[in-house]
Coordinates of C-alpha atoms in Angstrom, one line a residue:
M5 CA 12.2 58.9 74.8
T6 CA 12.9 56.0 72.5
G7 CA 13.1 56.4 68.7
K8 CA 9.9 54.4 68.4
T9 CA 8.1 56.7 70.8
R10 CA 9.4 59.8 69.0
T11 CA 8.1 58.5 65.7
L12 CA 4.7 57.8 67.1
S13 CA 4.5 61.3 68.6
W14 CA 5.4 62.9 65.3
L15 CA 2.7 60.8 63.5
V16 CA 0.1 61.9 66.1
L17 CA 1.1 65.5 65.7
L18 CA 1.0 65.2 61.9
G19 CA -2.5 63.7 62.1
I20 CA -3.7 66.5 64.3
L21 CA -2.3 69.1 61.8
L22 CA -4.0 67.3 58.9
V23 CA -7.4 67.2 60.6
A24 CA -7.1 70.8 61.6
S25 CA -6.3 71.9 58.1
Q26 CA -9.2 70.1 56.4
P27 CA -11.7 72.9 56.8
A28 CA -9.2 75.3 55.4
L29 CA -8.4 73.0 52.5
A30 CA -12.1 72.5 51.8
Q31 CA -12.7 76.2 51.9
Q32 CA -10.0 76.8 49.4
R33 CA -11.5 74.3 47.0
L34 CA -15.0 76.0 47.1
P35 CA -15.5 79.0 44.7
D36 CA -16.0 82.5 46.0
F37 CA -18.8 84.3 44.1
T38 CA -18.5 87.7 45.8
Q39 CA -16.6 89.5 43.1
L40 CA -18.7 87.9 40.4
V41 CA -21.9 89.2 42.0
E42 CA -20.5 92.6 42.7
E43 CA -19.5 93.1 39.0
A44 CA -22.5 91.3 37.3
A45 CA -25.5 92.3 39.5
P46 CA -25.8 95.8 38.1
S47 CA -26.6 94.3 34.6
V48 CA -29.3 92.0 35.9
V49 CA -32.8 93.4 35.8
N50 CA -36.2 92.7 37.3
I51 CA -39.0 92.5 34.7
S52 CA -42.7 92.9 35.6
T53 CA -45.5 92.7 33.0
S54 CA -49.2 93.4 33.0
R55 CA -52.1 92.7 30.7
T56 CA -55.8 93.2 30.9
V57 CA -58.0 90.1 30.7
E58 CA -61.8 89.7 30.8
R59 CA -63.0 88.7 34.2
Q60 CA -64.7 85.3 34.2
A61 CA -67.5 84.3 36.5
P62 CA -66.4 81.5 38.8
P63 CA -68.4 78.2 38.8
T64 CA -71.2 77.9 41.3
G65 CA -70.1 76.8 44.7
Q66 CA -66.4 77.7 44.1
F67 CA -64.2 80.6 45.0
G68 CA -62.6 82.3 42.1
G69 CA -62.3 85.3 39.8
Q70 CA -59.3 87.2 41.0
E71 CA -56.1 86.7 39.0
L72 CA -52.9 86.1 41.0
P73 CA -49.4 87.1 40.0
E74 CA -47.7 84.4 37.9
I75 CA -45.3 83.4 40.7
F76 CA -48.1 82.7 43.1
R77 CA -50.3 80.8 40.7
H78 CA -47.7 78.0 40.8
F79 CA -48.8 77.4 44.4
F80 CA -52.4 78.5 44.6
G81 CA -53.7 77.8 41.1
D82 CA -55.9 80.3 39.4
R83 CA -58.6 80.5 42.1
M84 CA -58.8 82.4 45.4
P85 CA -61.6 84.1 47.4
M86 CA -63.1 87.2 45.8
P87 CA -62.3 90.5 47.6
P88 CA -65.1 92.1 49.5
G89 CA -67.5 93.8 47.1
G90 CA -66.0 92.0 44.1
G91 CA -68.4 91.4 41.2
R92 CA -68.7 88.1 39.4
G93 CA -68.2 87.9 35.7
Q94 CA -68.1 91.7 35.2
G95 CA -65.5 94.1 33.8
N96 CA -61.8 93.5 33.2
Q97 CA -58.9 92.7 35.5
E98 CA -55.2 93.1 35.4
R99 CA -52.9 90.0 35.3
R100 CA -49.3 90.5 36.3
S101 CA -46.2 88.3 36.0
L102 CA -42.6 88.7 37.2
G103 CA -39.3 87.5 35.7
S104 CA -35.7 88.4 35.2
G105 CA -33.4 89.6 32.4
F106 CA -30.0 91.0 31.7
I107 CA -28.6 93.9 29.6
F108 CA -26.4 92.5 26.8
D109 CA -26.0 95.7 24.7
E110 CA -25.2 99.2 26.0
D111 CA -27.8 100.6 23.5
G112 CA -30.5 99.2 25.9
Y113 CA -31.1 95.7 24.6
I114 CA -32.3 93.2 27.3
M115 CA -32.6 89.5 27.0
T116 CA -35.3 87.5 28.8
N117 CA -37.6 84.5 28.3
A118 CA -40.5 84.7 25.8
H119 CA -42.9 83.3 28.3
V120 CA -42.1 86.1 30.8
V121 CA -43.4 88.8 28.4
K122 CA -46.0 86.8 26.5
E123 CA -49.2 88.8 25.7
A124 CA -48.0 91.6 27.9
D125 CA -49.7 95.0 27.5
E126 CA -47.0 96.8 29.5
I127 CA -43.4 95.8 30.4
L128 CA -41.5 97.5 33.1
V129 CA -37.8 97.0 33.8
R130 CA -36.3 97.8 37.2
L131 CA -32.5 98.2 37.2
N132 CA -30.1 97.6 40.1
D133 CA -29.9 101.4 40.7
R134 CA -33.7 101.4 41.2
R135 CA -34.5 103.1 37.9
E136 CA -37.8 101.9 36.5
L137 CA -38.1 102.0 32.7
E138 CA -40.9 101.0 30.3
A139 CA -39.5 98.5 27.8
E140 CA -40.4 98.0 24.1
L141 CA -40.8 94.4 22.9
V142 CA -38.4 93.9 20.0
G143 CA -39.4 90.3 19.3
T144 CA -39.9 86.8 20.7
D145 CA -39.2 83.3 19.6
D146 CA -41.4 80.7 21.2
K147 CA -39.4 77.8 19.9
T148 CA -36.4 78.7 22.0
D149 CA -38.3 80.8 24.6
V150 CA -36.1 83.9 24.0
A151 CA -37.3 87.5 23.9
V152 CA -35.5 90.8 23.4
L153 CA -36.6 94.0 25.0
K154 CA -35.3 97.6 24.5
V155 CA -35.2 100.5 27.0
D156 CA -34.2 104.1 26.4
A157 CA -31.5 104.9 29.0
D158 CA -27.9 106.0 29.4
D159 CA -25.0 104.5 31.3
L160 CA -26.3 101.0 31.1
P161 CA -23.9 98.3 32.4
T162 CA -23.6 95.2 30.2
L163 CA -22.4 91.6 30.7
D164 CA -19.7 89.6 28.9
M165 CA -20.9 86.6 26.9
G166 CA -19.1 83.2 27.4
E167 CA -18.7 80.1 25.2
A168 CA -21.4 77.5 25.8
G169 CA -19.3 75.0 23.7
D170 CA -16.6 74.9 26.4
L171 CA -18.9 73.8 29.2
E172 CA -18.2 70.6 31.2
V173 CA -20.3 68.6 33.5
G174 CA -19.3 69.3 37.1
Q175 CA -18.1 72.9 36.7
W176 CA -19.4 75.6 39.1
V177 CA -22.0 78.0 37.9
A178 CA -24.1 80.8 39.5
A179 CA -27.5 82.5 38.8
I180 CA -28.8 85.9 39.6
G181 CA -32.4 86.7 39.3
S182 CA -35.7 87.7 41.1
P183 CA -37.2 84.5 42.5
F184 CA -40.7 85.3 43.9
G185 CA -39.9 88.9 43.3
F186 CA -36.8 89.1 45.5
D187 CA -34.5 91.2 43.4
H188 CA -30.9 90.1 42.7
S189 CA -30.9 86.8 44.6
V190 CA -27.9 84.7 44.0
T191 CA -27.8 80.9 43.9
A192 CA -25.0 78.6 42.9
G193 CA -24.3 74.9 41.9
I194 CA -22.8 72.8 39.2
I195 CA -23.7 71.8 35.7
S196 CA -25.2 68.3 35.9
A197 CA -25.7 67.6 32.2
I198 CA -25.3 69.3 28.8
N199 CA -27.1 69.1 25.5
R200 CA -30.2 68.0 27.3
T201 CA -33.3 67.8 25.0
L202 CA -36.7 68.3 26.6
P203 CA -39.8 66.7 25.1
Q204 CA -41.4 70.0 23.9
D205 CA -38.3 71.9 23.1
V206 CA -36.4 70.2 20.3
Y207 CA -34.6 73.3 19.1
V208 CA -32.6 73.9 22.4
P209 CA -29.7 71.8 23.7
F210 CA -30.4 72.8 27.4
I211 CA -27.8 73.1 30.1
Q212 CA -29.0 71.2 33.1
T213 CA -27.8 72.4 36.5
D214 CA -28.6 71.9 40.2
V215 CA -28.7 75.7 40.7
A216 CA -31.8 76.7 42.6
I217 CA -34.2 78.3 40.1
N218 CA -37.7 79.4 41.1
P219 CA -40.6 81.3 39.6
G220 CA -39.3 84.8 38.9
N221 CA -35.8 83.6 38.0
S222 CA -36.9 83.0 34.4
G223 CA -34.9 85.0 31.9
G224 CA -32.0 85.7 34.2
P225 CA -28.4 84.9 33.4
L226 CA -26.3 81.8 34.3
F227 CA -22.7 82.6 34.9
N228 CA -19.4 80.7 34.8
L229 CA -16.7 81.5 37.4
E230 CA -15.2 84.1 35.1
G231 CA -18.5 86.1 35.4
E232 CA -19.4 85.4 31.7
V233 CA -23.0 84.6 30.8
I234 CA -23.2 81.0 29.5
G235 CA -26.9 80.5 29.6
V236 CA -30.4 82.0 30.1
N237 CA -32.4 80.3 32.9
S238 CA -35.6 79.1 31.4
Q239 CA -37.3 76.1 33.1
I240 CA -37.4 73.9 36.2
L241 CA -38.6 70.3 36.7
T242 CA -41.2 70.6 39.4
R243 CA -44.3 68.9 40.8
S244 CA -44.9 71.6 43.4
G245 CA -44.2 74.8 41.4
G246 CA -40.9 75.3 43.2
Y247 CA -37.4 74.1 42.7
M248 CA -36.8 70.3 43.1
G249 CA -33.2 69.9 42.1
L250 CA -33.2 70.3 38.3
S251 CA -33.1 73.5 36.3
F252 CA -32.5 74.2 32.6
A253 CA -30.8 77.1 30.8
I254 CA -30.7 78.0 27.2
P255 CA -27.0 78.0 26.0
I256 CA -25.9 81.6 25.4
D257 CA -24.8 80.9 21.8
V258 CA -28.3 79.7 20.9
A259 CA -29.9 82.7 22.7
M260 CA -27.6 85.2 21.1
D261 CA -28.2 83.9 17.6
V262 CA -31.9 84.3 18.2
A263 CA -31.4 87.7 19.7
D264 CA -29.4 88.9 16.7
Q265 CA -32.1 87.8 14.3
L266 CA -34.8 89.4 16.3
R267 CA -32.9 92.7 16.4
N268 CA -32.0 92.6 12.7
E269 CA -35.0 91.0 11.1
G270 CA -37.8 91.0 13.7
Y271 CA -38.2 87.2 13.4
V272 CA -36.1 84.0 13.5
S273 CA -35.4 82.1 10.3
R274 CA -34.7 78.3 10.6
G275 CA -33.6 75.6 8.3
W276 CA -36.2 73.1 7.1
L277 CA -36.0 69.7 5.5
G278 CA -39.7 68.8 5.2
V279 CA -39.5 65.3 6.8
R280 CA -41.4 63.5 9.5
I281 CA -39.0 61.6 11.6
Q282 CA -39.2 59.0 14.4
P283 CA -36.8 57.6 16.9
V284 CA -34.8 54.5 16.1
S285 CA -35.6 51.8 18.7
R286 CA -33.3 48.9 19.4
D287 CA -35.5 46.6 17.4
L288 CA -35.6 49.0 14.5
A289 CA -31.8 49.4 14.6
S290 CA -31.4 45.7 14.4
S291 CA -33.8 45.4 11.5
F292 CA -32.0 48.2 9.6
G293 CA -28.6 46.7 10.3
L294 CA -27.4 49.2 12.8
D295 CA -25.2 48.1 15.7
Q296 CA -26.9 50.5 18.1
A297 CA -30.1 52.6 18.3
E298 CA -29.1 56.0 16.8
G299 CA -30.1 58.5 14.1
A300 CA -33.4 59.8 12.9
L301 CA -35.6 57.6 10.8
I302 CA -37.5 59.3 8.0
A303 CA -41.1 58.1 8.2
D304 CA -42.6 60.6 5.6
L305 CA -41.6 63.5 3.4
A306 CA -43.5 66.7 2.5
P307 CA -44.2 66.7 -1.2
D308 CA -41.9 69.1 -3.0
G309 CA -40.0 69.8 0.2
P310 CA -36.2 70.2 0.4
A311 CA -35.7 66.6 1.5
A312 CA -37.8 65.1 -1.3
E313 CA -36.2 67.3 -3.9
G314 CA -32.7 66.6 -2.5
G315 CA -33.1 62.8 -2.9
L316 CA -34.0 61.6 0.6
Q317 CA -36.5 58.8 0.9
A318 CA -38.8 57.3 3.5
G319 CA -36.8 54.6 5.3
D320 CA -33.6 56.6 5.3
I321 CA -31.9 57.0 8.7
I322 CA -30.0 60.2 9.1
L323 CA -26.9 59.5 11.1
E324 CA -25.0 62.8 10.8
A325 CA -25.6 66.4 9.7
N326 CA -22.6 68.5 8.7
G327 CA -20.3 66.1 10.5
Q328 CA -22.3 66.3 13.8
E329 CA -23.7 63.0 15.1
V330 CA -27.5 62.5 15.2
D331 CA -27.5 60.4 18.4
H332 CA -31.3 60.6 18.7
S333 CA -34.2 61.8 16.4
T334 CA -34.7 64.9 18.6
T335 CA -31.2 66.1 17.7
L336 CA -31.9 66.5 14.0
P337 CA -34.4 69.4 14.2
R338 CA -31.9 71.4 16.3
L339 CA -29.0 70.7 13.8
I340 CA -31.1 71.5 10.8
G341 CA -32.7 74.5 12.4
G342 CA -29.3 76.0 12.9
V343 CA -28.5 75.9 9.2
A344 CA -29.4 79.1 7.4
P345 CA -32.1 78.6 4.7
G346 CA -30.5 78.4 1.3
E347 CA -27.3 76.8 2.6
E348 CA -26.3 73.3 1.9
V349 CA -26.2 70.5 4.5
E350 CA -24.2 67.3 4.1
L351 CA -26.1 64.3 5.6
L352 CA -24.7 60.8 6.3
V353 CA -27.6 58.5 5.6
L354 CA -28.1 54.8 6.0
R355 CA -30.1 53.4 3.1
E356 CA -30.7 49.7 2.5
G357 CA -27.8 48.8 4.8
E358 CA -25.3 51.1 3.0
R359 CA -24.0 54.5 4.3
Q360 CA -23.9 57.3 1.8
S361 CA -23.5 61.0 1.8
I362 CA -26.3 63.2 0.4
T363 CA -25.9 67.0 0.1
L364 CA -29.0 69.1 -0.3
E365 CA -30.1 72.7 0.1
V366 CA -32.0 73.5 3.2
G367 CA -35.3 75.3 2.9
E368 CA -36.8 77.9 5.2
W369 CA -39.4 76.9 7.9
P370 CA -42.7 77.8 6.1
D371 CA -44.0 80.1 8.9
A372 CA -40.7 82.1 9.2
G373 CA -41.6 85.7 10.3
A374 CA -44.8 84.6 11.9
D375 CA -43.6 85.5 15.4
Q376 CA -42.7 89.1 14.8
A377 CA -43.0 91.2 17.9
G378 CA -44.5 88.2 19.7
N379 CA -47.5 87.9 17.4
E380 CA -48.2 84.4 15.9
S381 CA -49.5 83.8 12.5
E382 CA -52.7 81.7 12.9
P383 CA -51.4 78.4 11.4
A384 CA -48.3 78.9 13.5
R385 CA -50.6 78.9 16.5
L386 CA -51.1 75.2 15.9
G387 CA -47.6 74.5 14.7
I388 CA -48.3 73.7 11.1
A389 CA -47.5 75.0 7.7
A390 CA -49.9 74.4 4.8
Q391 CA -49.8 74.4 1.0
P392 CA -52.6 74.5 -1.5
L393 CA -53.5 71.3 -3.4
S394 CA -52.8 71.3 -7.1
D395 CA -55.5 70.3 -9.5
A396 CA -53.7 67.1 -10.2
E397 CA -53.6 66.2 -6.5
R398 CA -57.3 67.0 -6.1
Q399 CA -58.1 64.7 -9.0
Q400 CA -55.9 62.0 -7.8
L401 CA -57.3 62.1 -4.3
G402 CA -60.9 62.6 -5.4
L403 CA -61.2 65.8 -3.3
D404 CA -62.7 69.1 -4.2
H405 CA -61.2 70.9 -1.2
G406 CA -58.4 70.6 1.4
V407 CA -54.8 71.7 1.9
R408 CA -51.5 69.8 2.2
I409 CA -49.7 69.9 5.5
A410 CA -46.1 70.9 4.5
D411 CA -44.6 70.7 8.0
V412 CA -45.5 70.2 11.6
D413 CA -43.7 71.7 14.6
P414 CA -42.8 68.7 16.8
S415 CA -43.6 70.7 19.9
G416 CA -46.9 72.2 18.6
R417 CA -50.5 71.4 19.2
A418 CA -51.0 69.8 15.8
A419 CA -48.2 67.3 16.4
A420 CA -49.7 66.4 19.8
A421 CA -53.0 65.6 18.0
G422 CA -51.3 63.3 15.5
I423 CA -51.2 65.5 12.4
R424 CA -48.3 64.7 10.2
P425 CA -46.5 66.3 7.2
G426 CA -48.1 65.1 4.0
D427 CA -51.6 64.9 5.5
V428 CA -54.4 66.6 3.7
L429 CA -56.4 68.7 6.1
V430 CA -60.0 68.6 4.7
S431 CA -62.0 70.3 7.5
M432 CA -61.5 72.0 10.8
G433 CA -64.2 72.5 13.3
Q434 CA -66.9 71.4 10.8
Q435 CA -65.7 74.0 8.3
Q436 CA -64.3 72.9 4.9
V437 CA -60.8 74.1 4.2
E438 CA -60.3 75.5 0.7
S439 CA -56.9 77.2 0.9
P440 CA -54.1 78.0 3.3
E441 CA -55.5 81.6 3.6
Q442 CA -58.9 80.3 4.6
L443 CA -57.3 78.0 7.1
A444 CA -55.6 81.0 8.7
D445 CA -59.0 82.7 9.0
I446 CA -60.6 79.6 10.6
V447 CA -57.7 79.2 13.1
A448 CA -57.9 82.9 14.0
D449 CA -61.5 82.4 15.2
L450 CA -60.9 79.2 17.1
P451 CA -61.7 79.6 20.9
E452 CA -59.2 78.6 23.5
G453 CA -59.9 76.0 26.1
Q454 CA -61.6 73.3 24.0
A455 CA -61.0 70.6 21.5
I456 CA -62.2 70.7 17.9
P457 CA -62.6 67.9 15.3
V458 CA -60.2 67.9 12.4
R459 CA -60.8 65.7 9.4
L460 CA -57.6 64.4 7.7
Y461 CA -57.0 62.4 4.5
R462 CA -54.0 60.1 4.7
D463 CA -52.9 57.0 2.8
G464 CA -56.2 56.8 1.0
N465 CA -58.2 56.9 4.2
S466 CA -60.2 59.7 5.8
Y467 CA -60.6 60.1 9.6
F468 CA -60.9 62.6 12.4
V469 CA -58.5 63.7 15.2
A470 CA -59.3 65.9 18.2
L471 CA -57.2 69.0 18.2
S472 CA -56.8 70.5 21.7
L473 CA -56.8 74.2 22.1
G474 CA -56.1 74.4 25.8
G475 CA -55.2 77.8 27.1
D476 CA -51.6 78.8 27.6

């Protein structure tokens, strides 16, 4: 055999060995979740809730009436044929929902999503060892969709918390939960984005993954490869009710901060500036002398709010808060909300083409404490905070009644209707508003599922907006 032939033979043999080794190499590169699941699964729980609702008579010519579990309503809607002998529009019926959670404290504290336990009359927690326990609702925070429960039990396994700040796009993650009620189902994937802001959730920098999350997974833990919890599975992007490739988790540092406040205070306290902001478009950036579209443009300020008293002005563009870049207007509420009321925040502001630093004391969101034990204060139901009008303001505006809107939750119903901080709310549902206390009484009596007219006074003009009170 010639040298050339031997060389060719060795190359062929080497090629065969490389091809044969590819599956083994690929298998070595893929993570193994078996140990993670074995150690973490006992701390993941199934949560079922029930509440009694009044039975509604179905429209003529349609099936309806019987309530379905939450996980099936995603597919079948709220209507299905009545069971034999079922009455129409009579009595009460029980509505059930399913979700997931995890034990994060050996004293019996469990974390889940607020929407899993919303308006529940009874909450049952089923553990991995098949124990079923009735849970007490410690508190909820709708703005982050975090809830804390407590059960009375011994020998509870807990999970280790990770660091959400160390996450990188592309790293492997896994979820354990109860999709469609199937306990302790495991799915895995990668992080596809971090610090994702969703339109109605400005206080959470979501972790976006391609981990399969379905109804029933809500509230369950998201793990890194070390078995540490790095997030709480909360939402999916879907048109069908099922998983379509994108899921979102609340970073564990955000969730734990909320959980600690709920345990210690019963509610979550957030920083507040008292400004109405808007995005900086490319054209606006050019007009203000910015090289790129960034920051949060102050369109209006609440009278006597922290921002107004601290020297901020309409037309200022906030570029940084405590050294963190405000790359978009939606970033600012999250950064300010994370500052404890009473603490100072240093803002980098663009004003009249010049960058300057302004330090001011952050106030407290006016409806702090409204969500104790999951119960909303009535103005918080709409996402507004109101202040009484002074005699001088009434005289200046030529009004004998009304309240000043001090702040508006960007994700609330009032914001969706176009109500802004600084507006004077004159009437709601054909009733004159005399004080914030009276406004709370009016809102308490507003029915769900319809729109009501709200009269506002803004910039010297009076006009109406329609406030939608669609059911949750």
